[in-house]
């Protein structure tokens, strides 16, 4: 793994040094400034700055990546959405897999409540919300028969290997292919305590954080105060760089998901049409520096941090995909070859991006320590992937699982840099393998982060004239 850590080290200075604007300075005037003022400029000892990343991503990478992700190879992802949550079983009504069946099944709702006056009863309102969340959160699993046959063959090209995620048993009868294009990640109505709980468990119990240290703005914690925030950040600063990086990756993932939900908010929902689009209020509530007591801009910086980590993993894994034996196999030879060309083009583009990090490994001198840390990372990360089975809303669960698997795959790559670099050019690679599931999740997860970075530009424009 060695040099993989150079990246973490190089990036860690990034986060708090971007913009000196803290409390006592003049308040930024527009909403755009309040969200983005601190998210600009040079990323410390990396020669790239946020603006360079934006330009690179939005104009060079994003369009090609979108095209790749629309191909058959990348659009079908097999997932078991029916796994029980291993940690608790009182998943909130709206959250429950069969939410509509129990508290929301219309047959069970007395007619009186369903009549016109029902909107005024709190219970009925809840039912309505539930049905809405259920409808929006449902996953469309329809696949054509032809596709079903084709995907049967794909599994033959899978090899299992050491993984950072608790991977679904994709042979299980409960595992199904879903078409990611038919199930875009967007606002589902899944929020509030149920969603907070998921993130809370992830941050509180799985990010190396002791219980005595409270996370700022944790909606489930009582009695927040400035002093707690300070304790949290001094705790974070006291961690070794890798564990700090772990926290930032999770925060970046959280931020990215929230950017999507704000960018594809259900703005209008009538029988005539559903309209999805940008909701700047929602965005501000999550990222405005003042409304979030400074947390918002930090979250956005963590999003860039996550972007750079995944970018780094992609640039390192190039030799794996370059081998002549490797195919993006779907059975359509011409299309498969074309996709591989596009994939390599994207990876070369990424490799050319000047991520000038300090390449010296933090753990170069201590093999045991590095090994232990890798194991630690793996255990924590696997746990997070299991928590995804506790996400109530189906669609959120789908994208949660996919994105954690993608990030897990990126980490696996970063921890295997040497193996990849020494990979034989042809013939089987026994030391390092990626399954189709890992490949699909890696690129789709990166596609999500790339979309988030692109969306930030949109929000910057939308917030420009808002005060
Ligand atoms: C895994 O997650 C559960 C639930 O949050 C937690 O109780 C447990 O301590 C976690 N284990 C590790 C190794 O993080
Ligand atoms: C935007 O989001 C806020 C909550 O953040 C919500 O109250 C508002 O209704 C949303 N606007 C639209 C047009 O849906």
Short mmCIF file of C-alpha atoms and ligand atoms in Angstrom, two decimals:
data_model
loop_
_atom_site.label_atom_id
_atom_site.label_comp_id
_atom_site.label_asym_id
_atom_site.label_seq_id
_atom_site.Cartn_x
_atom_site.Cartn_y
_atom_site.Cartn_z
CA UNK A 1 0.00 0.00 0.00
CA UNK A 2 2.83 2.38 0.86
CA UNK A 3 2.45 5.39 -1.29
CA UNK A 4 -1.31 5.46 -1.02
CA UNK A 5 -0.96 7.28 2.20
CA UNK A 6 0.99 10.10 0.67
CA UNK A 7 -2.29 11.27 -0.67
CA UNK A 8 -3.99 11.37 2.68
CA UNK A 9 -1.10 13.23 4.17
CA UNK A 10 -1.00 15.67 1.31
CA UNK A 11 -4.67 16.41 1.54
CA UNK A 12 -5.10 16.75 5.20
CA UNK A 13 -3.87 20.26 5.41
CA UNK A 14 -6.51 21.18 2.91
CA UNK A 15 -9.51 21.51 4.98
CA UNK A 16 -9.20 24.33 7.40
CA UNK A 17 -6.72 26.52 5.62
CA UNK A 18 -8.74 27.63 2.69
CA UNK A 19 -10.28 30.81 3.82
CA UNK A 20 -9.41 32.80 6.90
CA UNK A 21 -12.98 33.94 7.33
CA UNK A 22 -14.01 32.98 10.83
CA UNK A 23 -16.54 34.37 13.24
CA UNK A 24 -15.16 37.80 13.94
CA UNK A 25 -14.79 38.86 10.33
CA UNK A 26 -17.46 40.61 8.32
CA UNK A 27 -20.33 38.36 7.37
CA UNK A 28 -20.32 37.44 3.71
CA UNK A 29 -23.15 39.19 1.98
CA UNK A 30 -24.75 36.86 -0.50
CA UNK A 31 -26.00 33.38 0.05
CA UNK A 32 -23.49 32.14 -2.47
CA UNK A 33 -20.66 33.65 -0.45
CA UNK A 34 -21.96 32.18 2.75
CA UNK A 35 -21.84 28.71 1.26
CA UNK A 36 -18.79 28.98 -0.93
CA UNK A 37 -16.52 31.72 0.41
CA UNK A 38 -14.47 29.18 2.29
CA UNK A 39 -14.59 26.68 -0.50
CA UNK A 40 -12.20 28.18 -2.99
CA UNK A 41 -8.58 28.78 -3.68
CA UNK A 42 -5.58 26.57 -3.26
CA UNK A 43 -5.82 23.22 -1.61
CA UNK A 44 -2.78 23.69 0.55
CA UNK A 45 0.23 21.66 -0.58
CA UNK A 46 -1.49 20.30 -3.63
CA UNK A 47 -0.96 22.46 -6.67
CA UNK A 48 -4.60 22.15 -7.55
CA UNK A 49 -7.24 24.51 -6.34
CA UNK A 50 -10.98 24.22 -6.19
CA UNK A 51 -11.42 26.22 -9.37
CA UNK A 52 -9.10 23.91 -11.28
CA UNK A 53 -10.96 20.89 -10.01
CA UNK A 54 -14.27 22.47 -11.01
CA UNK A 55 -13.08 23.20 -14.51
CA UNK A 56 -11.48 19.81 -14.96
CA UNK A 57 -14.48 17.98 -13.64
CA UNK A 58 -17.30 19.99 -15.15
CA UNK A 59 -15.97 20.32 -18.67
CA UNK A 60 -13.63 17.45 -19.26
CA UNK A 61 -14.60 14.57 -17.05
CA UNK A 62 -18.25 14.86 -16.24
CA UNK A 63 -19.69 14.66 -19.79
CA UNK A 64 -17.65 11.61 -20.73
CA UNK A 65 -18.30 9.89 -17.46
CA UNK A 66 -22.04 10.40 -17.91
CA UNK A 67 -21.85 8.77 -21.30
CA UNK A 68 -19.98 5.79 -19.90
CA UNK A 69 -22.41 5.34 -17.04
CA UNK A 70 -25.30 5.16 -19.47
CA UNK A 71 -23.88 2.03 -21.07
CA UNK A 72 -25.38 -1.34 -20.23
CA UNK A 73 -22.32 -2.47 -18.37
CA UNK A 74 -22.57 0.34 -15.87
CA UNK A 75 -26.28 0.88 -15.58
CA UNK A 76 -27.23 -2.47 -14.08
CA UNK A 77 -26.25 -3.08 -10.53
CA UNK A 78 -27.15 -6.13 -8.55
CA UNK A 79 -28.25 -5.45 -5.04
CA UNK A 80 -30.04 -7.17 -2.23
CA UNK A 81 -32.38 -4.60 -0.78
CA UNK A 82 -34.14 -7.11 1.40
CA UNK A 83 -31.35 -7.84 3.84
CA UNK A 84 -32.48 -7.26 7.38
CA UNK A 85 -30.83 -4.49 9.34
CA UNK A 86 -28.27 -6.21 11.59
CA UNK A 87 -28.25 -3.53 14.27
CA UNK A 88 -31.79 -2.64 15.22
CA UNK A 89 -35.25 -3.60 14.12
CA UNK A 90 -37.52 -0.74 14.98
CA UNK A 91 -37.14 0.97 11.64
CA UNK A 92 -39.57 3.86 11.47
CA UNK A 93 -42.81 3.30 9.57
CA UNK A 94 -41.88 5.37 6.58
CA UNK A 95 -38.55 3.72 6.62
CA UNK A 96 -39.70 0.17 6.73
CA UNK A 97 -39.29 -1.83 3.58
CA UNK A 98 -42.96 -2.66 3.56
CA UNK A 99 -43.92 0.70 4.93
CA UNK A 100 -46.98 0.92 2.74
CA UNK A 101 -48.14 -2.49 3.82
CA UNK A 102 -48.28 -1.87 7.52
CA UNK A 103 -48.95 1.65 8.57
CA UNK A 104 -49.76 2.93 5.16
CA UNK A 105 -51.87 0.25 3.53
CA UNK A 106 -54.94 2.07 2.43
CA UNK A 107 -57.27 -0.84 3.33
CA UNK A 108 -56.24 -0.54 6.93
CA UNK A 109 -56.97 3.13 7.08
CA UNK A 110 -60.56 3.71 8.18
CA UNK A 111 -62.68 5.36 5.55
CA UNK A 112 -63.37 8.28 7.82
CA UNK A 113 -59.75 9.22 7.83
CA UNK A 114 -59.56 8.94 4.06
CA UNK A 115 -62.39 11.38 3.56
CA UNK A 116 -61.78 15.02 2.78
CA UNK A 117 -61.37 16.13 6.37
CA UNK A 118 -58.55 13.68 6.96
CA UNK A 119 -55.87 16.15 6.13
CA UNK A 120 -56.43 17.78 9.47
CA UNK A 121 -55.68 14.79 11.57
CA UNK A 122 -52.04 14.39 12.36
CA UNK A 123 -52.16 10.67 11.89
CA UNK A 124 -53.60 11.03 8.43
CA UNK A 125 -50.97 13.52 7.48
CA UNK A 126 -48.43 11.01 8.49
CA UNK A 127 -50.06 8.39 6.33
CA UNK A 128 -49.91 10.73 3.41
CA UNK A 129 -46.25 11.40 4.01
CA UNK A 130 -45.64 7.73 4.28
CA UNK A 131 -47.33 6.95 1.03
CA UNK A 132 -45.43 9.71 -0.61
CA UNK A 133 -42.12 8.48 0.72
CA UNK A 134 -42.99 4.97 -0.26
CA UNK A 135 -43.88 5.98 -3.77
CA UNK A 136 -40.85 8.16 -4.25
CA UNK A 137 -38.55 5.68 -2.61
CA UNK A 138 -39.65 2.65 -4.57
CA UNK A 139 -37.12 1.00 -6.79
CA UNK A 140 -38.02 0.18 -10.36
CA UNK A 141 -36.59 -3.25 -10.98
CA UNK A 142 -38.00 -3.75 -14.44
CA UNK A 143 -35.56 -5.27 -16.88
CA UNK A 144 -36.26 -6.58 -20.31
CA UNK A 145 -36.05 -10.32 -20.77
CA UNK A 146 -33.13 -9.92 -23.11
CA UNK A 147 -31.24 -7.93 -20.53
CA UNK A 148 -31.99 -10.51 -17.90
CA UNK A 149 -30.43 -13.20 -20.04
CA UNK A 150 -27.40 -11.08 -20.76
CA UNK A 151 -26.74 -10.25 -17.14
CA UNK A 152 -26.82 -13.92 -16.25
CA UNK A 153 -23.66 -14.30 -18.28
CA UNK A 154 -21.95 -11.35 -16.69
CA UNK A 155 -21.63 -13.01 -13.33
CA UNK A 156 -19.33 -15.56 -14.87
CA UNK A 157 -16.79 -12.80 -15.25
CA UNK A 158 -16.79 -12.07 -11.57
CA UNK A 159 -14.08 -13.06 -9.20
CA UNK A 160 -14.44 -12.59 -5.53
CA UNK A 161 -11.72 -11.00 -3.50
CA UNK A 162 -10.74 -9.15 -0.41
CA UNK A 163 -13.26 -6.44 0.12
CA UNK A 164 -13.82 -3.34 2.17
CA UNK A 165 -17.53 -3.83 2.13
CA UNK A 166 -19.81 -6.45 3.39
CA UNK A 167 -20.83 -7.38 -0.11
CA UNK A 168 -24.26 -8.66 -0.88
CA UNK A 169 -24.48 -12.28 -1.70
CA UNK A 170 -25.46 -11.62 -5.26
CA UNK A 171 -26.43 -15.25 -5.79
CA UNK A 172 -29.14 -14.87 -3.19
CA UNK A 173 -32.65 -15.04 -4.63
CA UNK A 174 -33.27 -11.71 -2.92
CA UNK A 175 -30.58 -9.98 -4.92
CA UNK A 176 -31.92 -8.29 -8.00
CA UNK A 177 -30.54 -6.26 -10.80
CA UNK A 178 -31.67 -2.71 -10.83
CA UNK A 179 -31.38 -0.23 -13.62
CA UNK A 180 -29.64 2.76 -12.14
CA UNK A 181 -30.84 5.04 -14.90
CA UNK A 182 -34.43 4.24 -14.03
CA UNK A 183 -33.76 4.86 -10.36
CA UNK A 184 -31.96 8.17 -10.13
CA UNK A 185 -30.76 9.38 -6.78
CA UNK A 186 -33.01 12.24 -5.81
CA UNK A 187 -35.27 13.60 -3.15
CA UNK A 188 -37.46 10.86 -1.72
CA UNK A 189 -39.04 12.39 1.32
CA UNK A 190 -36.80 10.24 3.49
CA UNK A 191 -35.46 12.61 6.10
CA UNK A 192 -35.81 13.65 9.69
CA UNK A 193 -35.02 11.42 12.69
CA UNK A 194 -34.95 8.19 10.74
CA UNK A 195 -32.34 9.42 8.30
CA UNK A 196 -30.42 11.27 11.03
CA UNK A 197 -30.17 8.05 12.94
CA UNK A 198 -28.35 6.31 10.12
CA UNK A 199 -25.80 9.05 9.80
CA UNK A 200 -25.55 9.42 13.51
CA UNK A 201 -24.71 5.76 14.00
CA UNK A 202 -22.13 6.01 11.26
CA UNK A 203 -20.43 9.06 12.72
CA UNK A 204 -20.84 8.18 16.36
CA UNK A 205 -19.96 4.52 16.40
CA UNK A 206 -17.94 3.87 13.31
CA UNK A 207 -15.61 6.77 12.71
CA UNK A 208 -13.09 6.06 15.47
CA UNK A 209 -14.89 8.57 17.63
CA UNK A 210 -15.17 8.05 21.38
CA UNK A 211 -18.64 8.60 22.79
CA UNK A 212 -17.51 11.38 25.03
CA UNK A 213 -16.75 13.64 22.11
CA UNK A 214 -19.84 15.15 20.56
CA UNK A 215 -20.18 15.96 16.95
CA UNK A 216 -21.29 19.54 16.24
CA UNK A 217 -24.89 19.98 15.15
CA UNK A 218 -25.78 16.37 15.80
CA UNK A 219 -29.55 16.66 15.65
CA UNK A 220 -29.95 13.70 17.99
CA UNK A 221 -27.71 15.04 20.73
CA UNK A 222 -29.03 17.31 23.41
CA UNK A 223 -27.54 20.61 24.51
CA UNK A 224 -25.17 21.70 21.79
CA UNK A 225 -22.63 24.34 22.54
CA UNK A 226 -19.63 26.02 21.05
CA UNK A 227 -17.32 24.35 23.51
CA UNK A 228 -18.41 20.96 22.22
CA UNK A 229 -17.62 21.98 18.71
CA UNK A 230 -14.14 22.96 19.79
CA UNK A 231 -13.67 19.68 21.58
CA UNK A 232 -14.72 17.84 18.47
CA UNK A 233 -12.27 19.60 16.19
CA UNK A 234 -9.39 19.33 18.59
CA UNK A 235 -10.17 15.63 18.88
CA UNK A 236 -10.20 15.36 15.10
CA UNK A 237 -6.93 17.23 14.79
CA UNK A 238 -5.39 14.89 17.33
CA UNK A 239 -6.14 11.79 15.28
CA UNK A 240 -3.61 10.24 12.99
CA UNK A 241 -4.04 11.51 9.47
CA UNK A 242 -5.64 8.37 8.14
CA UNK A 243 -8.36 8.25 10.73
CA UNK A 244 -9.01 11.89 10.15
CA UNK A 245 -9.25 11.14 6.47
CA UNK A 246 -11.77 8.42 7.21
CA UNK A 247 -14.00 10.90 8.98
CA UNK A 248 -13.70 13.36 6.11
CA UNK A 249 -14.56 10.76 3.53
CA UNK A 250 -17.76 9.90 5.35
CA UNK A 251 -18.60 13.56 5.75
CA UNK A 252 -17.88 14.11 2.04
CA UNK A 253 -20.19 11.27 1.11
CA UNK A 254 -22.90 12.68 3.31
CA UNK A 255 -22.46 16.11 1.74
CA UNK A 256 -22.56 14.69 -1.76
CA UNK A 257 -25.81 12.85 -1.12
CA UNK A 258 -27.33 16.03 0.27
CA UNK A 259 -26.20 18.03 -2.74
CA UNK A 260 -28.10 15.58 -4.93
CA UNK A 261 -31.22 15.70 -2.86
CA UNK A 262 -31.17 19.49 -3.03
CA UNK A 263 -30.49 19.48 -6.76
CA UNK A 264 -33.23 17.00 -7.55
CA UNK A 265 -35.83 18.09 -5.12
CA UNK A 266 -39.46 17.29 -5.77
CA UNK A 267 -40.64 20.81 -6.49
CA UNK A 268 -44.04 20.07 -7.84
CA UNK A 269 -46.14 16.99 -7.42
CA UNK A 270 -49.51 17.07 -9.13
CA UNK A 271 -51.40 14.47 -11.07
CA UNK A 272 -50.36 16.30 -14.19
CA UNK A 273 -46.66 16.27 -13.65
CA UNK A 274 -43.83 15.83 -11.25
CA UNK A 275 -41.12 18.41 -11.40
CA UNK A 276 -37.68 17.84 -9.95
CA UNK A 277 -35.15 20.59 -9.63
CA UNK A 278 -32.94 22.78 -7.50
CA UNK A 279 -34.22 23.81 -4.12
CA UNK A 280 -31.92 26.51 -2.87
CA UNK A 281 -33.58 26.68 0.54
CA UNK A 282 -32.82 23.05 1.12
CA UNK A 283 -29.26 23.60 -0.06
CA UNK A 284 -28.79 26.59 2.23
CA UNK A 285 -30.14 24.72 5.21
CA UNK A 286 -27.44 22.15 4.75
CA UNK A 287 -24.51 24.24 3.59
CA UNK A 288 -24.92 27.92 4.46
CA UNK A 289 -22.05 28.91 6.74
CA UNK A 290 -24.24 30.92 9.07
CA UNK A 291 -27.25 28.64 9.19
CA UNK A 292 -25.02 25.66 9.92
CA UNK A 293 -22.64 27.46 12.28
CA UNK A 294 -19.72 26.94 9.97
CA UNK A 295 -20.36 23.25 9.33
CA UNK A 296 -21.70 23.67 5.80
CA UNK A 297 -18.50 24.94 4.16
CA UNK A 298 -16.55 22.23 5.98
CA UNK A 299 -18.87 19.62 4.53
CA UNK A 300 -18.32 21.00 1.06
CA UNK A 301 -14.57 20.88 1.53
CA UNK A 302 -14.90 17.28 2.59
CA UNK A 303 -16.78 16.65 -0.61
CA UNK A 304 -13.77 17.90 -2.59
CA UNK A 305 -11.56 15.77 -0.40
CA UNK A 306 -13.62 12.70 -1.26
CA UNK A 307 -13.48 13.69 -4.92
CA UNK A 308 -9.69 13.84 -4.86
CA UNK A 309 -9.40 10.51 -3.05
CA UNK A 310 -11.58 8.74 -5.59
CA UNK A 311 -9.80 10.51 -8.41
CA UNK A 312 -6.55 9.27 -7.01
CA UNK A 313 -7.81 5.69 -6.79
CA UNK A 314 -8.95 5.84 -10.41
CA UNK A 315 -5.61 7.11 -11.59
CA UNK A 316 -3.86 4.28 -9.72
CA UNK A 317 -6.04 1.49 -11.04
CA UNK A 318 -5.40 2.30 -14.69
CA UNK A 319 -3.00 -0.68 -15.24
CA UNK A 320 -5.76 -3.09 -14.23
CA UNK A 321 -8.10 -1.80 -16.92
CA UNK A 322 -5.38 -1.40 -19.52
CA UNK A 323 -4.61 -5.08 -19.72
CA UNK A 324 -5.66 -6.47 -23.08
CA UNK A 325 -7.57 -9.30 -21.37
CA UNK A 326 -9.83 -6.96 -19.54
CA UNK A 327 -13.25 -6.43 -21.05
CA UNK A 328 -16.37 -4.61 -20.03
CA UNK A 329 -18.27 -7.72 -20.90
CA UNK A 330 -21.93 -7.54 -21.81
CA UNK A 331 -21.87 -9.83 -24.84
CA UNK A 332 -22.11 -7.06 -27.41
CA UNK A 333 -18.58 -7.15 -28.79
CA UNK A 334 -18.55 -3.89 -30.69
CA UNK A 335 -20.19 -1.97 -27.89
CA UNK A 336 -17.97 -3.54 -25.26
CA UNK A 337 -14.85 -2.55 -27.17
CA UNK A 338 -16.14 0.98 -27.61
CA UNK A 339 -16.86 1.26 -23.91
CA UNK A 340 -13.41 0.11 -23.03
CA UNK A 341 -11.94 2.80 -25.23
CA UNK A 342 -14.07 5.40 -23.51
CA UNK A 343 -13.18 4.04 -20.09
CA UNK A 344 -9.46 4.21 -20.81
CA UNK A 345 -9.83 7.69 -22.22
CA UNK A 346 -11.42 8.79 -18.97
CA UNK A 347 -8.75 7.12 -16.87
CA UNK A 348 -5.95 8.70 -18.89
CA UNK A 349 -7.60 12.06 -18.52
CA UNK A 350 -7.70 11.51 -14.78
CA UNK A 351 -4.09 10.43 -14.71
CA UNK A 352 -3.12 13.61 -16.48
CA UNK A 353 -4.75 15.77 -13.83
CA UNK A 354 -1.98 17.33 -11.81
CA UNK A 355 -2.58 16.02 -8.33
CA UNK A 356 0.77 16.97 -6.97
CA UNK A 357 0.64 15.41 -3.59
CA UNK A 358 3.48 14.58 -1.38
CA UNK A 359 4.14 11.02 -2.42
CA UNK A 360 6.11 10.06 0.65
CA UNK A 361 4.28 7.51 2.63
CA UNK A 362 3.37 8.36 6.14
CA UNK A 363 3.80 4.73 7.14
CA UNK A 364 6.81 3.95 5.04
CA UNK A 365 8.81 3.12 8.14
CA UNK A 366 6.30 1.03 9.99
CA UNK A 367 4.85 -1.93 8.20
CA UNK A 368 2.97 -3.34 11.17
CA UNK A 369 1.30 -0.10 11.94
CA UNK A 370 0.20 0.27 8.35
CA UNK A 371 -1.15 -3.24 8.29
CA UNK A 372 -3.12 -2.70 11.44
CA UNK A 373 -4.52 0.53 10.15
CA UNK A 374 -5.64 -1.10 6.95
CA UNK A 375 -7.44 -3.77 8.94
CA UNK A 376 -9.01 -1.11 11.15
CA UNK A 377 -10.19 0.79 8.14
CA UNK A 378 -11.59 -2.31 6.59
CA UNK A 379 -13.54 -3.31 9.68
CA UNK A 380 -15.01 0.12 10.16
CA UNK A 381 -15.88 0.44 6.56
CA UNK A 382 -17.49 -2.97 6.34
CA UNK A 383 -19.60 -2.01 9.28
CA UNK A 384 -20.77 1.12 7.53
CA UNK A 385 -21.75 -0.91 4.52
CA UNK A 386 -23.88 -3.10 6.81
CA UNK A 387 -25.55 -0.06 8.30
CA UNK A 388 -26.80 0.71 4.81
CA UNK A 389 -29.17 -2.23 5.23
CA UNK A 390 -30.87 -0.19 7.91
CA UNK A 391 -31.76 2.66 5.59
CA UNK A 392 -35.52 2.72 5.42
CA UNK A 393 -36.19 4.09 1.98
CA UNK A 394 -35.41 1.65 -0.80
CA UNK A 395 -33.97 4.10 -3.20
CA UNK A 396 -31.78 5.70 -0.57
CA UNK A 397 -30.64 2.24 0.43
CA UNK A 398 -29.77 1.39 -3.15
CA UNK A 399 -27.63 4.50 -3.61
CA UNK A 400 -26.20 4.24 -0.13
CA UNK A 401 -25.05 0.71 -0.76
CA UNK A 402 -23.71 1.53 -4.17
CA UNK A 403 -21.77 4.55 -2.98
CA UNK A 404 -20.27 2.83 0.03
CA UNK A 405 -19.23 -0.09 -2.12
CA UNK A 406 -17.71 2.37 -4.58
CA UNK A 407 -15.76 4.17 -1.89
CA UNK A 408 -14.76 0.81 -0.39
CA UNK A 409 -13.42 -0.20 -3.77
CA UNK A 410 -11.48 3.06 -4.02
CA UNK A 411 -9.91 2.36 -0.63
CA UNK A 412 -9.10 -1.18 -1.65
CA UNK A 413 -7.28 0.23 -4.68
CA UNK A 414 -5.35 2.75 -2.63
CA UNK A 415 -4.28 0.02 -0.25
CA UNK A 416 -3.16 -2.14 -3.17
CA UNK A 417 -1.10 0.34 -5.13
CA UNK A 418 1.98 -1.83 -5.22
CA UNK A 419 0.08 -4.92 -6.29
CA UNK A 420 -1.51 -3.01 -9.12
CA UNK A 421 1.73 -1.45 -10.22
CA UNK A 422 3.36 -4.90 -10.37
CA UNK A 423 0.50 -6.56 -12.14
CA UNK A 424 1.36 -8.79 -15.11
CA UNK A 425 0.34 -7.20 -18.38
CA UNK A 426 -1.52 -10.23 -19.53
CA UNK A 427 -2.87 -13.41 -18.08
CA UNK A 428 -4.81 -13.63 -14.87
CA UNK A 429 -4.04 -11.34 -12.01
CA UNK A 430 -4.27 -13.36 -8.83
CA UNK A 431 -3.13 -10.70 -6.45
CA UNK A 432 -5.48 -7.96 -7.38
CA UNK A 433 -8.96 -8.36 -8.78
CA UNK A 434 -12.07 -6.29 -9.12
CA UNK A 435 -15.47 -7.86 -9.55
CA UNK A 436 -17.99 -6.43 -11.95
CA UNK A 437 -19.97 -5.21 -8.95
CA UNK A 438 -16.94 -3.36 -7.64
CA UNK A 439 -16.23 -1.82 -11.02
CA UNK A 440 -19.82 -0.71 -11.50
CA UNK A 441 -19.99 0.75 -8.01
CA UNK A 442 -16.58 2.43 -8.26
CA UNK A 443 -17.50 4.34 -11.40
CA UNK A 444 -21.05 5.09 -10.44
CA UNK A 445 -19.96 6.32 -7.03
CA UNK A 446 -17.40 8.56 -8.64
CA UNK A 447 -20.09 9.63 -11.10
CA UNK A 448 -22.17 10.78 -8.14
CA UNK A 449 -19.35 12.86 -6.66
CA UNK A 450 -18.57 14.26 -10.06
CA UNK A 451 -22.22 15.21 -10.44
CA UNK A 452 -22.13 16.90 -7.04
CA UNK A 453 -19.14 19.01 -8.01
CA UNK A 454 -20.99 19.96 -11.18
CA UNK A 455 -24.10 20.81 -9.17
CA UNK A 456 -22.13 23.08 -6.88
CA UNK A 457 -21.51 25.31 -9.85
CA UNK A 458 -25.24 25.44 -10.50
CA UNK A 459 -25.95 26.33 -6.90
CA UNK A 460 -23.25 28.98 -6.95
CA UNK A 461 -25.08 30.67 -9.82
CA UNK A 462 -28.50 30.23 -8.26
CA UNK A 463 -27.37 31.74 -4.97
CA UNK A 464 -25.48 34.64 -6.49
CA UNK A 465 -28.27 37.13 -6.12
CA UNK A 466 -29.81 35.75 -2.98
CA UNK A 467 -29.14 37.67 0.20
C1 LIG B 1 -20.40 -1.64 14.02
O1 LIG B 1 -21.60 -0.91 14.11
C2 LIG B 1 -22.35 -1.11 15.28
C3 LIG B 1 -23.62 -0.31 15.16
O2 LIG B 1 -23.33 1.02 14.96
C4 LIG B 1 -21.53 -0.72 16.50
O3 LIG B 1 -22.25 -1.00 17.67
C5 LIG B 1 -20.19 -1.45 16.50
O4 LIG B 1 -19.38 -0.98 17.53
C6 LIG B 1 -19.47 -1.24 15.15
N1 LIG B 1 -18.23 -1.98 15.08
C7 LIG B 1 -17.12 -1.46 14.56
C8 LIG B 1 -15.93 -2.35 14.49
O5 LIG B 1 -17.05 -0.32 14.15
C1 LIG B 2 -37.57 23.61 -0.59
O1 LIG B 2 -37.15 22.99 0.59
C2 LIG B 2 -37.75 23.48 1.77
C3 LIG B 2 -37.15 22.71 2.93
O2 LIG B 2 -35.79 22.85 2.95
C4 LIG B 2 -39.24 23.32 1.74
O3 LIG B 2 -39.82 23.86 2.90
C5 LIG B 2 -39.78 24.00 0.49
O4 LIG B 2 -41.15 23.76 0.37
C6 LIG B 2 -39.08 23.50 -0.75
N1 LIG B 2 -39.51 24.27 -1.91
C7 LIG B 2 -40.16 23.74 -2.93
C8 LIG B 2 -40.51 24.67 -4.06
O5 LIG B 2 -40.49 22.59 -2.95
#
